[in-house]
PDB file of C-alpha atoms in Angstrom:
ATOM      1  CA  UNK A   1      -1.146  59.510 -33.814  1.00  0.00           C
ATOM      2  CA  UNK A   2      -0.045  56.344 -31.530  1.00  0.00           C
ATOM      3  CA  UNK A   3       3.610  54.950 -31.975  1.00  0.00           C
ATOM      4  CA  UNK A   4       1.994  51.999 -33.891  1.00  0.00           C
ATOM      5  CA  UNK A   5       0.498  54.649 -36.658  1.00  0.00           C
ATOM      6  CA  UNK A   6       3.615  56.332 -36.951  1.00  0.00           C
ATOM      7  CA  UNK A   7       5.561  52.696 -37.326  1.00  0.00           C
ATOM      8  CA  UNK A   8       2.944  51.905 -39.684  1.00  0.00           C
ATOM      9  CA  UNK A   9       3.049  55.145 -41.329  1.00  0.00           C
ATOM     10  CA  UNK A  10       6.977  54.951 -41.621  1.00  0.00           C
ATOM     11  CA  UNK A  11       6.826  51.552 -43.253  1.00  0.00           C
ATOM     12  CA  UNK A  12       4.215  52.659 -45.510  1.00  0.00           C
ATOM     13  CA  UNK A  13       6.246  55.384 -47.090  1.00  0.00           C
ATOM     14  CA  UNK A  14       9.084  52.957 -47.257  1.00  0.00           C
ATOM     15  CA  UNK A  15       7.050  50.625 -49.235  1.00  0.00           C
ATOM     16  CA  UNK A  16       5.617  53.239 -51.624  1.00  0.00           C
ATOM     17  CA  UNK A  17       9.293  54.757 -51.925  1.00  0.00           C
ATOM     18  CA  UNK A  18      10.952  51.700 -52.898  1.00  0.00           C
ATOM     19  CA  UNK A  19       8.383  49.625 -55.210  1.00  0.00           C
ATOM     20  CA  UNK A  20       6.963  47.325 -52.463  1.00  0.00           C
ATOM     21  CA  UNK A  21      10.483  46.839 -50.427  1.00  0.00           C
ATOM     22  CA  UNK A  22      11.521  47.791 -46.801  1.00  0.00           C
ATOM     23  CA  UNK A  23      14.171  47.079 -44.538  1.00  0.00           C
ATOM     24  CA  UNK A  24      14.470  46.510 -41.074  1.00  0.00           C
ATOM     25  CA  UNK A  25      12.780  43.740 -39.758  1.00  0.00           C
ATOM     26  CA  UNK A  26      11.074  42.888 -42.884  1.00  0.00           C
ATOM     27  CA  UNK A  27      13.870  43.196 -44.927  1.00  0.00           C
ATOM     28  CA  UNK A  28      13.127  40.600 -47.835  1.00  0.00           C
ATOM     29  CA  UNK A  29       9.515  39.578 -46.444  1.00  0.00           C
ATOM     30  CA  UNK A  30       6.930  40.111 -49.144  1.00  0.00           C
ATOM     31  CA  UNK A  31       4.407  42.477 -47.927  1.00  0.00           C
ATOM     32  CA  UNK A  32       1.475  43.810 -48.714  1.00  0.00           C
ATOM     33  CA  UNK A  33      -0.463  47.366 -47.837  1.00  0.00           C
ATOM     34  CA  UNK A  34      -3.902  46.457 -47.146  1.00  0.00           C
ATOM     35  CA  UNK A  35      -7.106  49.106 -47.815  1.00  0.00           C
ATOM     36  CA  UNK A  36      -9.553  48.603 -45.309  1.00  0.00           C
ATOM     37  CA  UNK A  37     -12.830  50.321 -44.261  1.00  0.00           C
ATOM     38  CA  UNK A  38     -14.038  50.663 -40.590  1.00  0.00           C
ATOM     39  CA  UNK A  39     -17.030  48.436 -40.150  1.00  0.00           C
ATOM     40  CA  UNK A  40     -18.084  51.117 -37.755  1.00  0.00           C
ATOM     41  CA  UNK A  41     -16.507  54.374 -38.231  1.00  0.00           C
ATOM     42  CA  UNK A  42     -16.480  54.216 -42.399  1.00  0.00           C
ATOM     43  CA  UNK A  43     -12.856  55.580 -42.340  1.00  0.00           C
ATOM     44  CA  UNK A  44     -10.244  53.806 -44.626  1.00  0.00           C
ATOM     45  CA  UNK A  45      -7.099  52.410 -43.872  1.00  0.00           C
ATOM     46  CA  UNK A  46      -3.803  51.232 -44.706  1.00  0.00           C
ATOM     47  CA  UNK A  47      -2.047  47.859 -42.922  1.00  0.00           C
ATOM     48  CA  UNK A  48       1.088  46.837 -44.163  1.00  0.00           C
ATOM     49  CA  UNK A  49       1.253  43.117 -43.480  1.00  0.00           C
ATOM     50  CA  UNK A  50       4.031  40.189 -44.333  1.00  0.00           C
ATOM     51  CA  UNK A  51       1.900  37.856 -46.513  1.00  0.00           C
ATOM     52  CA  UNK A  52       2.948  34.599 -48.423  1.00  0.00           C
ATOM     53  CA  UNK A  53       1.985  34.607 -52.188  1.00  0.00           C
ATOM     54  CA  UNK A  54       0.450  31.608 -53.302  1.00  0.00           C
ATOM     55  CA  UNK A  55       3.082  29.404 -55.292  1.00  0.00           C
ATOM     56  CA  UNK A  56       0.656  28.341 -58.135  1.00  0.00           C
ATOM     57  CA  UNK A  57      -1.606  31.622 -58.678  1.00  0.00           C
ATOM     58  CA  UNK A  58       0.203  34.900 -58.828  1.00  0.00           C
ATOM     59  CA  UNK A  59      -3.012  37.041 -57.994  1.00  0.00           C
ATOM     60  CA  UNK A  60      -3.501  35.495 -54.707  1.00  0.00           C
ATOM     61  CA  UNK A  61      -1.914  36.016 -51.649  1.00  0.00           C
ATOM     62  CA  UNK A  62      -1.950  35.083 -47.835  1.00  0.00           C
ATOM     63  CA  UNK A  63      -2.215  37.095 -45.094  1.00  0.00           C
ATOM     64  CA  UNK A  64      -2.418  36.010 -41.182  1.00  0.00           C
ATOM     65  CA  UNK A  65      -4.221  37.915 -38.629  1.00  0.00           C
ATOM     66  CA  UNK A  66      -1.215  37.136 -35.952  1.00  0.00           C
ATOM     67  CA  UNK A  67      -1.529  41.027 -34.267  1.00  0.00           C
ATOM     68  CA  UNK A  68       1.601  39.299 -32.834  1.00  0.00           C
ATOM     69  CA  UNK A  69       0.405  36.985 -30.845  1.00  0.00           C
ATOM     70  CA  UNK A  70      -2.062  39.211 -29.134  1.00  0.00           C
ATOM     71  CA  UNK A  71      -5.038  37.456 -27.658  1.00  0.00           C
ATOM     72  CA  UNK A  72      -7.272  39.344 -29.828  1.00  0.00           C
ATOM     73  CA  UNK A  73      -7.456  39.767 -33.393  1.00  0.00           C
ATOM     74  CA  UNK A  74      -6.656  42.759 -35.357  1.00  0.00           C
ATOM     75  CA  UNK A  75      -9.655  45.346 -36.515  1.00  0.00           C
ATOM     76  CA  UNK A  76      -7.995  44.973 -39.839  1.00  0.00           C
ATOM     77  CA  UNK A  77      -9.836  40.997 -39.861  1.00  0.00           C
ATOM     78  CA  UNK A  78     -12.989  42.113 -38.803  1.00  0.00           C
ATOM     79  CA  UNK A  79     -13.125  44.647 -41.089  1.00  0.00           C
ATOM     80  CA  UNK A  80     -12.279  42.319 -43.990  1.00  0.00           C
ATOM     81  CA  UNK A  81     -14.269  39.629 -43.681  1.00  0.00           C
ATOM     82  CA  UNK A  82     -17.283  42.055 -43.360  1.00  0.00           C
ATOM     83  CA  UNK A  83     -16.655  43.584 -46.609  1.00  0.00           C
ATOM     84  CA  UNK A  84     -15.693  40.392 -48.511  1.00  0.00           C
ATOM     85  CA  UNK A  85     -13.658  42.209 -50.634  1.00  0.00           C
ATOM     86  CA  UNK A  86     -11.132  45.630 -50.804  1.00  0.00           C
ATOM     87  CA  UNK A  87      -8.142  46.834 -52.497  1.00  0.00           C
ATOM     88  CA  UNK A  88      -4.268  45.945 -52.023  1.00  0.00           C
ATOM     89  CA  UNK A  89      -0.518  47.298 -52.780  1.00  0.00           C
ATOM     90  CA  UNK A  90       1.938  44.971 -54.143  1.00  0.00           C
ATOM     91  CA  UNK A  91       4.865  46.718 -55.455  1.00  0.00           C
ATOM     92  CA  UNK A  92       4.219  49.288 -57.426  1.00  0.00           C
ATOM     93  CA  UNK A  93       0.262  48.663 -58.581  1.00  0.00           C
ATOM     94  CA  UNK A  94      -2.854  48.932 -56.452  1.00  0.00           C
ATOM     95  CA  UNK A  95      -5.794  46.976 -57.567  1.00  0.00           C
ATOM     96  CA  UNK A  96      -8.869  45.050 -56.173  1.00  0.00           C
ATOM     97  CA  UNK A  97      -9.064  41.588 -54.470  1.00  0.00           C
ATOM     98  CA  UNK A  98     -11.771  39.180 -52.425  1.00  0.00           C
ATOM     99  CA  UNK A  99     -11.514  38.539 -49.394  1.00  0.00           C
ATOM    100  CA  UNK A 100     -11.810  34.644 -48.128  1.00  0.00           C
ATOM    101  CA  UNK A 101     -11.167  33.371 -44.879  1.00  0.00           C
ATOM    102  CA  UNK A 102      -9.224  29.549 -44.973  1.00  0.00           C
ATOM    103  CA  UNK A 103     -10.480  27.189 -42.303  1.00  0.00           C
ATOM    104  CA  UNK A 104      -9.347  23.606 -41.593  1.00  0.00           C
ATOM    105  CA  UNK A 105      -7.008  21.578 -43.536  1.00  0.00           C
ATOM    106  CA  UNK A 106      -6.339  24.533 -46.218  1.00  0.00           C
ATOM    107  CA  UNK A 107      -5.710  27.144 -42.873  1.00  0.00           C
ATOM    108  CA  UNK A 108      -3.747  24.842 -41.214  1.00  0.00           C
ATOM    109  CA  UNK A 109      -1.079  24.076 -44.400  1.00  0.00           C
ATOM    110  CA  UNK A 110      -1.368  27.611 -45.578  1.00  0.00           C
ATOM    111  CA  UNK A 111      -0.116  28.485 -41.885  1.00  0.00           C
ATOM    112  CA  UNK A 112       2.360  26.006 -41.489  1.00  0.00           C
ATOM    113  CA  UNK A 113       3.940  26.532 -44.920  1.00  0.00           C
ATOM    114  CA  UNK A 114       3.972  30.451 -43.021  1.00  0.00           C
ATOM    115  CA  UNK A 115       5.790  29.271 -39.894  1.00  0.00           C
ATOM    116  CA  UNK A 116       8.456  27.345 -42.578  1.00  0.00           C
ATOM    117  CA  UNK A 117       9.126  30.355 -44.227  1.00  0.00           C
ATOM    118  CA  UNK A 118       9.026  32.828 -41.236  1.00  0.00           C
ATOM    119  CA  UNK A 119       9.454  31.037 -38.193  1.00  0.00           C
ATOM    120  CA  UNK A 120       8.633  34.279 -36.233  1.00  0.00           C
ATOM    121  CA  UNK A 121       4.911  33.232 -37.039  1.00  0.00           C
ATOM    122  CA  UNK A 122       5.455  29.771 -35.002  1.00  0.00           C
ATOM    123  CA  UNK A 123       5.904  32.331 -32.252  1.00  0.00           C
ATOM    124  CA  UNK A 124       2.830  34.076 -32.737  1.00  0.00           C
ATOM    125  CA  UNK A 125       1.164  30.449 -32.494  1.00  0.00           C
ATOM    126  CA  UNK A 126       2.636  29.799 -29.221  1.00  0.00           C
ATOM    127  CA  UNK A 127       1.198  32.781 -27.628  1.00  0.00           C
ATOM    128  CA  UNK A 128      -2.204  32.228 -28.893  1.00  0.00           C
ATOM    129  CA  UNK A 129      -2.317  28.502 -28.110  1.00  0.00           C
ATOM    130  CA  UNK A 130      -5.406  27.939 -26.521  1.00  0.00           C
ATOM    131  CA  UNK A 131      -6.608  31.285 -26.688  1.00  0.00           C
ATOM    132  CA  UNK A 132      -7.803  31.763 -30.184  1.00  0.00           C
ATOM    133  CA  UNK A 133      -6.887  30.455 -33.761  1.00  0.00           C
ATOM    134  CA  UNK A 134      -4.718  32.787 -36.068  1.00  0.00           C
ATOM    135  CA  UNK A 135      -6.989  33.479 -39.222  1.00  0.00           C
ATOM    136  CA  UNK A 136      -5.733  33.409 -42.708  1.00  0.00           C
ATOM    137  CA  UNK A 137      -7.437  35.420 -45.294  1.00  0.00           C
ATOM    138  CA  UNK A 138      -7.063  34.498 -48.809  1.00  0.00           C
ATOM    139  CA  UNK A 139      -6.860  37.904 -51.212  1.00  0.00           C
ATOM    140  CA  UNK A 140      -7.490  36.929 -54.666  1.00  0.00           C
ATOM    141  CA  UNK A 141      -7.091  39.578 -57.399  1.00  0.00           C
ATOM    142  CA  UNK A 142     -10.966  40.363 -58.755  1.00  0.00           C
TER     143      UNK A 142
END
């Protein structure tokens, strides 16, 4: 296991231990565990990711594919958009959601409403100016 699985792993037991909730750097971010399947190798996994629920619809929430500000995006995208749909954590339940990618005007305010709320993501922008454009997937509960 890499020290990004066990990190991952860590905060995923947090999350399931404390109905949704972790500390540390995330300490009152809401966050999601995300279910994805390999596009390739067919095995599923779990992301935990910050994520920004939607203010009007409380079955949908945001989540940006920021990989920190790498220059590439995460697996975890590409595996997403493929499938169209898969299955999330929030808090205590587990249930199904589709999966929709936000481009122009609604990415952009979606994003910057992001950056508002956790400026660390403004960061994230910075790095990737000019490189690539953070996607924002839009997980509705099915």
């Amino acid at each position: 296991m890499t020290s990004t699985n066990d990190w991952n792993a860590q905060i995923i037991a947090e999350f399931r231990a404390n109905e949704g909730k972790v500390g540390g750097q995330f300490e009152g971010a809401p966050m999601v565990l995300v279910h994805s399947r390999g596009r390739r190798s067919g095995r599923e996994f779990v992301t935990p990711l910050v994520c920004l629920p939607d203010d009007t619809d409380a079955g949908r929430v945001y989540i940006f594919a920021s990989k920190a500000g790498a220059p590439t995006n995460p697996d975890w995208y590409h595996n997403l958009v493929a499938a169209g749909s898969t299955e999330i954590e929030r808090g205590t339940e587990r249930f199904p959601v589709t999966v929709t990618e936000l481009t122009g005007d609604d990415r952009d305010r979606i994003f910057a409403e992001q950056v508002r709320r956790m400026p660390g993501f403004g960061d994230y922008l910075e790095k990737t100016k000019g490189i690539r454009t953070i996607p924002v997937l839009a997980l509705q509960r099915a």
